[in-house]
mmCIF file with all atom_site columns, C-alpha atoms in Angstrom:
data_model
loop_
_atom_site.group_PDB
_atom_site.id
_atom_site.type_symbol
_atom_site.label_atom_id
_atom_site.label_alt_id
_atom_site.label_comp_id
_atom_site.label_asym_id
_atom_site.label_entity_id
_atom_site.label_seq_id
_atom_site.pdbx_PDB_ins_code
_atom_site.Cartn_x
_atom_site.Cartn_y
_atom_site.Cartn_z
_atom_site.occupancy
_atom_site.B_iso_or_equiv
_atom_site.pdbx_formal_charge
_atom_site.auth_seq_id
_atom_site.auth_comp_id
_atom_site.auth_asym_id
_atom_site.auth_atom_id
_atom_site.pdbx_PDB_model_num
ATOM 1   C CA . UNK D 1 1   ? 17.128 19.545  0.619  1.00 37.00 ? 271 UNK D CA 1
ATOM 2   C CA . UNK D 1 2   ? 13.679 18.242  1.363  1.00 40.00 ? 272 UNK D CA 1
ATOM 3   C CA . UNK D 1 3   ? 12.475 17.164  4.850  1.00 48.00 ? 273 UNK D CA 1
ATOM 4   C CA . UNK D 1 4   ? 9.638  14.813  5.903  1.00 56.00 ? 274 UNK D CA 1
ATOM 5   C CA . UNK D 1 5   ? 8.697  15.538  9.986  1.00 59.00 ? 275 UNK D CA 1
ATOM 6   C CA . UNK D 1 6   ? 5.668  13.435  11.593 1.00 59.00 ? 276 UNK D CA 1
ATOM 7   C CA . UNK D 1 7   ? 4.632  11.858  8.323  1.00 59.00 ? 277 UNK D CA 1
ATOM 8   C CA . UNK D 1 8   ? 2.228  8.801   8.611  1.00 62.00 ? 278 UNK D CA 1
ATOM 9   C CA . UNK D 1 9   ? 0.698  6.329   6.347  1.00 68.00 ? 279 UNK D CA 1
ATOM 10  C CA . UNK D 1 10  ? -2.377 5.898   6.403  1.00 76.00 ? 280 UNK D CA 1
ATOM 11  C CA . UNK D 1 11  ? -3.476 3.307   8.663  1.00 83.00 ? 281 UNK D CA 1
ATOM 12  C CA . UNK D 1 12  ? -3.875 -0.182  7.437  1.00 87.00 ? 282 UNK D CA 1
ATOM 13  C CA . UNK D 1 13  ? -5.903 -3.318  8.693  1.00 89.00 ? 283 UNK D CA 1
ATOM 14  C CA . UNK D 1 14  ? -3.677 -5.804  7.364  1.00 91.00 ? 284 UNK D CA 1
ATOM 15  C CA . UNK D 1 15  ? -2.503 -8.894  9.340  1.00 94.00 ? 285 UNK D CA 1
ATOM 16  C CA . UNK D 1 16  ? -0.232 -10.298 7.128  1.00 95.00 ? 286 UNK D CA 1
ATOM 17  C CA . UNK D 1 17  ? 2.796  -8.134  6.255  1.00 93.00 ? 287 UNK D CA 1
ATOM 18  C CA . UNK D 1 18  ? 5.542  -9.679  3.652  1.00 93.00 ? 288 UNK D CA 1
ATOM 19  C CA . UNK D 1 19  ? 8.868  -7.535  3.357  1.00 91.00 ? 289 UNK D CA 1
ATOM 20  C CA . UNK D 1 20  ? 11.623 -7.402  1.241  1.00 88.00 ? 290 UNK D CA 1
ATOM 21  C CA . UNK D 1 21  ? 14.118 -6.222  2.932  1.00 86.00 ? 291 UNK D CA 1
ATOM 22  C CA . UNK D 1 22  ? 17.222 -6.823  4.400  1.00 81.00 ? 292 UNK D CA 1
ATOM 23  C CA . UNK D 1 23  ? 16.698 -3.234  7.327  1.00 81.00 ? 293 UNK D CA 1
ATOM 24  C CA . UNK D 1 24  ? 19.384 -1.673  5.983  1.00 81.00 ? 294 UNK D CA 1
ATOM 25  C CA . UNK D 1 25  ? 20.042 1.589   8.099  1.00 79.00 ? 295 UNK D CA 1
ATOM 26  C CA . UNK D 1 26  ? 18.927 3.482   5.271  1.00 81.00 ? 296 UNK D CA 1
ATOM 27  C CA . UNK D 1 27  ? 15.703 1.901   5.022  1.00 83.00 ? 297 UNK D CA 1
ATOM 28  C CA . UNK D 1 28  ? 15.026 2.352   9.179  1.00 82.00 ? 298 UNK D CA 1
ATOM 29  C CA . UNK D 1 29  ? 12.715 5.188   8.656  1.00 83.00 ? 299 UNK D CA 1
ATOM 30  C CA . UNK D 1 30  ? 10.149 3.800   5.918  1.00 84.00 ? 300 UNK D CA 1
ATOM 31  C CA . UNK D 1 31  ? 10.245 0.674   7.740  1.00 86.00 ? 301 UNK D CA 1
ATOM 32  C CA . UNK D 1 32  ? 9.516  2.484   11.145 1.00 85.00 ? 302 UNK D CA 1
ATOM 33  C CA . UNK D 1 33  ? 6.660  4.856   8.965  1.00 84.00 ? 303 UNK D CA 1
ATOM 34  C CA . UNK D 1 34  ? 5.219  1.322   7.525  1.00 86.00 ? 304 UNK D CA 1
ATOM 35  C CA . UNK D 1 35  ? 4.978  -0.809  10.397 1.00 88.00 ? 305 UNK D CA 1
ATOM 36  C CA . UNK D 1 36  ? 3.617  1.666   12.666 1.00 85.00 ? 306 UNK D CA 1
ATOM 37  C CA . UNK D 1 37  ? 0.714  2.274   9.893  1.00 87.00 ? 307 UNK D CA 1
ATOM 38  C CA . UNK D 1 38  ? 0.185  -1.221  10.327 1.00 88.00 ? 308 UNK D CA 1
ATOM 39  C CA . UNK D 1 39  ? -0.264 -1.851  14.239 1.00 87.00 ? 309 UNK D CA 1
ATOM 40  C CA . UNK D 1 40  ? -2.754 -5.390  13.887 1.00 91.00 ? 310 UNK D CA 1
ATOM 41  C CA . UNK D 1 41  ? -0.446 -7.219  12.295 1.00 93.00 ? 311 UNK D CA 1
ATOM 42  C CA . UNK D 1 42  ? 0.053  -10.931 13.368 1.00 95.00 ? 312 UNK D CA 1
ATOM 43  C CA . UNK D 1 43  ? 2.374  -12.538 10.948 1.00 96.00 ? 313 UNK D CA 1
ATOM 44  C CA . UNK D 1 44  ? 5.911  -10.474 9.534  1.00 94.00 ? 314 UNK D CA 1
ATOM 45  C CA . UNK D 1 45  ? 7.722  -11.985 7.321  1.00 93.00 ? 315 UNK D CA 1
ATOM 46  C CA . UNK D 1 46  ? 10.658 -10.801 6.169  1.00 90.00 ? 316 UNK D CA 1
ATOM 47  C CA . UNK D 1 47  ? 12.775 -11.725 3.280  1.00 86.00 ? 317 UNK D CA 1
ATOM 48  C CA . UNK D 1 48  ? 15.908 -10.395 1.471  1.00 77.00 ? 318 UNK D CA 1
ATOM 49  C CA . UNK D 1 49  ? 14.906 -11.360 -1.944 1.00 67.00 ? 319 UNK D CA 1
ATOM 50  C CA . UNK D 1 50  ? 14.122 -8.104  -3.843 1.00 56.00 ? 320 UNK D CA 1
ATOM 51  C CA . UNK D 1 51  ? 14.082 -6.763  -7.571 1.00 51.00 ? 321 UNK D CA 1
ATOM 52  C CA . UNK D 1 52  ? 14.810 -3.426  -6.406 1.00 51.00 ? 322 UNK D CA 1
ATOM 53  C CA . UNK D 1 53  ? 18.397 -1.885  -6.176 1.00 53.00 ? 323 UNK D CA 1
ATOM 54  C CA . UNK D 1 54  ? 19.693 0.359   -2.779 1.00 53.00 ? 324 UNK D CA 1
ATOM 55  C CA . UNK D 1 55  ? 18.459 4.011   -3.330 1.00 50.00 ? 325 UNK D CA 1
ATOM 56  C CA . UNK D 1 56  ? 19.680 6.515   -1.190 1.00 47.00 ? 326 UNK D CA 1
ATOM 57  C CA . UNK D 1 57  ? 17.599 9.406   -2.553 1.00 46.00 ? 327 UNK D CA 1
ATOM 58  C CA . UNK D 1 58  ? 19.496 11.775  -0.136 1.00 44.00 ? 328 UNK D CA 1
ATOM 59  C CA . UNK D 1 59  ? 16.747 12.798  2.059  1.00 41.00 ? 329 UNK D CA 1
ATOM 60  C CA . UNK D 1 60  ? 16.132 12.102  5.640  1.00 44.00 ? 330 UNK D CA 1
ATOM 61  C CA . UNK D 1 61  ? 12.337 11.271  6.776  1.00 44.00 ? 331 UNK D CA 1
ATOM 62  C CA . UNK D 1 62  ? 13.724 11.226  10.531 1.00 46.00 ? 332 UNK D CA 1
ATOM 63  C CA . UNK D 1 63  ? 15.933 13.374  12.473 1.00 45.00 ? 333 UNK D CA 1
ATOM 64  C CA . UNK D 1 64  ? 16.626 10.437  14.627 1.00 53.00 ? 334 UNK D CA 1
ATOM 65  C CA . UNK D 1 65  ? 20.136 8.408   14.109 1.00 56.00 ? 335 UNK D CA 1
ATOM 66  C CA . UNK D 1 66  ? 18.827 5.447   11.886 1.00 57.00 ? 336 UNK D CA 1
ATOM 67  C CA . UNK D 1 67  ? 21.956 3.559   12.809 1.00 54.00 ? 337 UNK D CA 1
ATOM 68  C CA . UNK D 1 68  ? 21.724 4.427   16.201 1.00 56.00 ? 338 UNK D CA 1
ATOM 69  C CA . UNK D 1 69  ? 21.088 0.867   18.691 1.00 56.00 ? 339 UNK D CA 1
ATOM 70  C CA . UNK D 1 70  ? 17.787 2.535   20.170 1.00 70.00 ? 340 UNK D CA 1
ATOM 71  C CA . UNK D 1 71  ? 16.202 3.219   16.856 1.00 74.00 ? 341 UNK D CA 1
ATOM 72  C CA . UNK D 1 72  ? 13.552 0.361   16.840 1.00 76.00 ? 342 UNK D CA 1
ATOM 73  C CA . UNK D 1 73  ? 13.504 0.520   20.775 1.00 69.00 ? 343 UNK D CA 1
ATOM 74  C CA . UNK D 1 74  ? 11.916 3.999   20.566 1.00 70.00 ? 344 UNK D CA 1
ATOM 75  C CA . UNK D 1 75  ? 9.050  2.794   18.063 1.00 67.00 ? 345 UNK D CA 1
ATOM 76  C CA . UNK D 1 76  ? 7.442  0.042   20.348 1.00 62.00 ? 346 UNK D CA 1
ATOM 77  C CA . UNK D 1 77  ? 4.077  0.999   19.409 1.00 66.00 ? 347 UNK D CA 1
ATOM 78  C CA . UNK D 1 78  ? 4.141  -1.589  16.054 1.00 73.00 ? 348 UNK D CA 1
ATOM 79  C CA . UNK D 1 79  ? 5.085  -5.237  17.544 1.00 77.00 ? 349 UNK D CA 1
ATOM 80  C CA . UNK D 1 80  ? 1.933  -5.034  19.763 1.00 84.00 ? 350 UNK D CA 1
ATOM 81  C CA . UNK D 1 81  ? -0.071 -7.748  17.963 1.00 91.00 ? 351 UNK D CA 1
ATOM 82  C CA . UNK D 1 82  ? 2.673  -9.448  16.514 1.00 93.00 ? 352 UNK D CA 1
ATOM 83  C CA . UNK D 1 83  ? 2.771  -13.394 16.900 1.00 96.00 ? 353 UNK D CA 1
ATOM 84  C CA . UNK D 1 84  ? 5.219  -14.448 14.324 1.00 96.00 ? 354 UNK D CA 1
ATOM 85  C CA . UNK D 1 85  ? 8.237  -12.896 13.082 1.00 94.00 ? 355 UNK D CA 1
ATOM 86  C CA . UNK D 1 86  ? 9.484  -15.098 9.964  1.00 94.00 ? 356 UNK D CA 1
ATOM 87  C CA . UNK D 1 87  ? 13.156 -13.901 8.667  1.00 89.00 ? 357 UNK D CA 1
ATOM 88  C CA . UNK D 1 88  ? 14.449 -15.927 5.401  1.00 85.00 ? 358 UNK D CA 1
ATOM 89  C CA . UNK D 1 89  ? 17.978 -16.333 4.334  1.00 79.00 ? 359 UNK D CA 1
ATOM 90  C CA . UNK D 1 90  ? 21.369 -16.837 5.584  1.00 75.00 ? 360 UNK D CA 1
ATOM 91  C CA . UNK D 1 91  ? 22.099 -12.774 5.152  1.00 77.00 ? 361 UNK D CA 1
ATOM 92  C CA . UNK D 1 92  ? 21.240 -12.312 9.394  1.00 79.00 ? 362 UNK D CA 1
ATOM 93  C CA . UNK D 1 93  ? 24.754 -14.356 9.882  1.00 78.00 ? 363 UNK D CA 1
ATOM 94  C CA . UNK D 1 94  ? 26.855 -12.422 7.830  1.00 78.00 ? 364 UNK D CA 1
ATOM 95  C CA . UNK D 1 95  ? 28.528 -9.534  10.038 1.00 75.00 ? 365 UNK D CA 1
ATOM 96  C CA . UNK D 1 96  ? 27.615 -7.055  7.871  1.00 74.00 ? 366 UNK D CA 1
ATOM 97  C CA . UNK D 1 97  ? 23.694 -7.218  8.553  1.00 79.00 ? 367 UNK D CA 1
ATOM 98  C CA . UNK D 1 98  ? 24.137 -8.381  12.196 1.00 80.00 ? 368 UNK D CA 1
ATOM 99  C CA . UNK D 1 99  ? 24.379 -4.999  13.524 1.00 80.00 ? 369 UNK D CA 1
ATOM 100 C CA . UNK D 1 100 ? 21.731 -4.181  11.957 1.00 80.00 ? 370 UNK D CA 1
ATOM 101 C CA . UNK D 1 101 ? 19.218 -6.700  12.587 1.00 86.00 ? 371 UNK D CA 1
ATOM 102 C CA . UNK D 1 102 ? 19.775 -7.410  16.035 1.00 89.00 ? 372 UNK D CA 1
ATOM 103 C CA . UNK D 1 103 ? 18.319 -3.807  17.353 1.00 88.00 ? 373 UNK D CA 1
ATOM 104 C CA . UNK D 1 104 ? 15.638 -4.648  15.298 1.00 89.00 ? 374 UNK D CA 1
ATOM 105 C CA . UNK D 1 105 ? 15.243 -8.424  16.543 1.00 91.00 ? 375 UNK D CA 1
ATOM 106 C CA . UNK D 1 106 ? 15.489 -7.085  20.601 1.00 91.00 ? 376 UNK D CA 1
ATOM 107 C CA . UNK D 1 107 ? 12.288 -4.791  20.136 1.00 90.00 ? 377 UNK D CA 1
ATOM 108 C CA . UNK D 1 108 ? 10.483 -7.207  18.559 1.00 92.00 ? 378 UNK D CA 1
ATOM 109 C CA . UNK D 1 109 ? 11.495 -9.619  22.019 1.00 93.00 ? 379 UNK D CA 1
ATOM 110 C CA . UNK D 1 110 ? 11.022 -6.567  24.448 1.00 90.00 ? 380 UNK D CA 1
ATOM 111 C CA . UNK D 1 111 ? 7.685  -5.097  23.235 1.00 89.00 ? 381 UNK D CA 1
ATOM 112 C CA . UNK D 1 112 ? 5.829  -8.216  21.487 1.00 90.00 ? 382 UNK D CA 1
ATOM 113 C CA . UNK D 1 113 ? 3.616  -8.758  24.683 1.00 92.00 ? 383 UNK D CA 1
ATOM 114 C CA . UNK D 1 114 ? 1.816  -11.992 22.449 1.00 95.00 ? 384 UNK D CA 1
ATOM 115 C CA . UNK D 1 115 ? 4.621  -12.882 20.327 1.00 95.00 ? 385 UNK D CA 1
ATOM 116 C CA . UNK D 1 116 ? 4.962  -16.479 19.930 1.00 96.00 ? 386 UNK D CA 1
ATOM 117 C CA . UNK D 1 117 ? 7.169  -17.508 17.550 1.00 96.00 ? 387 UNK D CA 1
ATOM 118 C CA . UNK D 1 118 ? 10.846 -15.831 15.375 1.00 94.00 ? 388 UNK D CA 1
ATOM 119 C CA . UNK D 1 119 ? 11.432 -18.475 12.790 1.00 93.00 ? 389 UNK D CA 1
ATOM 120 C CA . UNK D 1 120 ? 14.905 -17.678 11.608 1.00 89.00 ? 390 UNK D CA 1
ATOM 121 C CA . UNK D 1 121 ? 16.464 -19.916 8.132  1.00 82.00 ? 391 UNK D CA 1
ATOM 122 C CA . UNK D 1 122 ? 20.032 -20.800 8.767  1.00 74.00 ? 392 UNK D CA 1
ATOM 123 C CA . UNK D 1 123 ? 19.879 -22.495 5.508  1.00 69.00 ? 393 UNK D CA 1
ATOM 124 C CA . UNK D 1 124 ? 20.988 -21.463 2.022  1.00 64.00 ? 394 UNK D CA 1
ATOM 125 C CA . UNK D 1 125 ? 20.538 -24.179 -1.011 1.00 65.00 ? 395 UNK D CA 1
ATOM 126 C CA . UNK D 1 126 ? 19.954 -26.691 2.205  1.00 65.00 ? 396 UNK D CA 1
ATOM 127 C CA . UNK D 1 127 ? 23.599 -25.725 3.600  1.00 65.00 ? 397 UNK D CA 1
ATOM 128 C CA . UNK D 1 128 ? 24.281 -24.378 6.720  1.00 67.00 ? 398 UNK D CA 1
ATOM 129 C CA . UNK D 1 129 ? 25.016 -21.039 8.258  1.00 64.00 ? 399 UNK D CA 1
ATOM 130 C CA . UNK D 1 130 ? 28.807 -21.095 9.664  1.00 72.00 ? 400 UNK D CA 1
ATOM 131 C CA . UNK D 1 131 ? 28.586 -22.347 12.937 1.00 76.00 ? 401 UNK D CA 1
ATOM 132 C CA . UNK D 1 132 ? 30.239 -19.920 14.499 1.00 81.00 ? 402 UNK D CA 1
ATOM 133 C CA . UNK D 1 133 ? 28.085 -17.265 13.105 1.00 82.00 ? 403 UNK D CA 1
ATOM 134 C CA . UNK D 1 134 ? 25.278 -19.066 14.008 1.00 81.00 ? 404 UNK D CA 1
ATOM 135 C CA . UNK D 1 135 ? 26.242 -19.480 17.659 1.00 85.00 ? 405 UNK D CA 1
ATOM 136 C CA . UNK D 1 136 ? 26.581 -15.799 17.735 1.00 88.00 ? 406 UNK D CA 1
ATOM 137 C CA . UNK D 1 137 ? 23.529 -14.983 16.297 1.00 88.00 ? 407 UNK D CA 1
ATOM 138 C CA . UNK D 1 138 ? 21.783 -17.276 18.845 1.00 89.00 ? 408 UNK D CA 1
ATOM 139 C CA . UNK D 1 139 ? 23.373 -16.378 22.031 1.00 92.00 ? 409 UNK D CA 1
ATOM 140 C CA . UNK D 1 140 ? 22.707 -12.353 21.654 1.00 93.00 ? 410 UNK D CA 1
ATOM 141 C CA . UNK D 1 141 ? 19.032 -13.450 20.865 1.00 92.00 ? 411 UNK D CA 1
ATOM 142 C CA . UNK D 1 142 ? 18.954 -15.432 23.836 1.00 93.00 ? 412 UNK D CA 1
ATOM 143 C CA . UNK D 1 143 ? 20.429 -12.634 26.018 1.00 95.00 ? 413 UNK D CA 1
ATOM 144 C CA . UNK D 1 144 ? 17.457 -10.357 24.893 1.00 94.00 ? 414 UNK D CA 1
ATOM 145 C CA . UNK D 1 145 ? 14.630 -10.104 27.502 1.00 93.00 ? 415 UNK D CA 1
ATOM 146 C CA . UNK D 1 146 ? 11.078 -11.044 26.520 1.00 93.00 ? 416 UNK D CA 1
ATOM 147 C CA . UNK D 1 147 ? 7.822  -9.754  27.009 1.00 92.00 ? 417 UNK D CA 1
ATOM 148 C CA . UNK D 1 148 ? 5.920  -12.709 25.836 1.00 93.00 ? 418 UNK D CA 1
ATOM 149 C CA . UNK D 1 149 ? 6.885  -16.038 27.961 1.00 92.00 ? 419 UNK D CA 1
ATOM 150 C CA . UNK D 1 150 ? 5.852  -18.075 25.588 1.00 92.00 ? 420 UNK D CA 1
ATOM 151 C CA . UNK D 1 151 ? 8.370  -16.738 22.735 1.00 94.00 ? 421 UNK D CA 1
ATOM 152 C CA . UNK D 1 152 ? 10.489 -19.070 21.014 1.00 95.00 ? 422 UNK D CA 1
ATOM 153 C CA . UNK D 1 153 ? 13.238 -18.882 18.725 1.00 92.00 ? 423 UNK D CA 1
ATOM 154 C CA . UNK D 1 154 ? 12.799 -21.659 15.978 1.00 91.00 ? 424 UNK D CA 1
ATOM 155 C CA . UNK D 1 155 ? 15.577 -22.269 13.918 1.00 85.00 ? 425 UNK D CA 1
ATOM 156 C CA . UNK D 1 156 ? 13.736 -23.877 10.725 1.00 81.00 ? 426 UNK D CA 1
ATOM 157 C CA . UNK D 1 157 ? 13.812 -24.002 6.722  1.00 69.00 ? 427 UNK D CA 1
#
């Protein structure tokens, strides 16, 4: 079995970060490793379009729970700078990803101390999320505290 403890990438200077992704759990710990090599940047975007297949490769980088609800809480250090968070696609409604995002989506509220915008599409092919996924999805992001007072949740295409 091989083991990665306290690995780092080297840091970057980017301010512009693109993902595709859609933080599967499996994913949590070269997403943590990534974004916390990348501490200025601004804009995150963050789409689930990807030519890659899931991989489990059946190693763990972290000995932390990467399911667990405090996993992104106990990485604060990377949403510093951050002043837009940009997630595309409809996949955030679906209950299968909304466990999983929404840890992610409160420590991006809680620690983005300049954050000023999550633009979230509830559109797919210019239809509609289901409504009452939708409502869901906006009250628990509404019931998350914010850092930033001027952080706003813009529902856009």
């Amino acid at each position: 079995m091989l083991e990665c403890r306290n690995w780092r990438c080297p840091w970057m200077k980017c301010k512009y970060l693109k993902l595709s992704t859609r933080l599967d759990a499996s994913e949590h710990p070269g997403l943590a490793i990534l974004l916390q090599s990348c501490p200025q940047v601004k804009t995150l975007i963050i789409s689930s379009e990807s030519t890659f297949e899931p991989n489990n490769l059946g190693f763990n980088e972290d000995s932390n729970d990467p399911t667990g609800e405090n996993y992104w809480m106990s990485r604060p250090c990377w949403g510093f700078c951050l002043k837009t968070l940009r997630i595309y696609g409809t996949w955030i409604y679906a209950n299968c990803y909304f466990e999983q995002i929404m840890p992610f989506m409160e420590a991006v509220l809680k620690n983005g101390i300049v954050l000023e915008k999550i633009i979230l599409t509830p559109f797919k092919d210019g239809i509609w999320a289901y409504p009452m996924q939708h409502a869901r999805v906006t009250q628990k992001l509404l019931s998350f505290p914010r850092s930033s007072e001027d952080a706003v949740i813009v529902f856009s295409d």
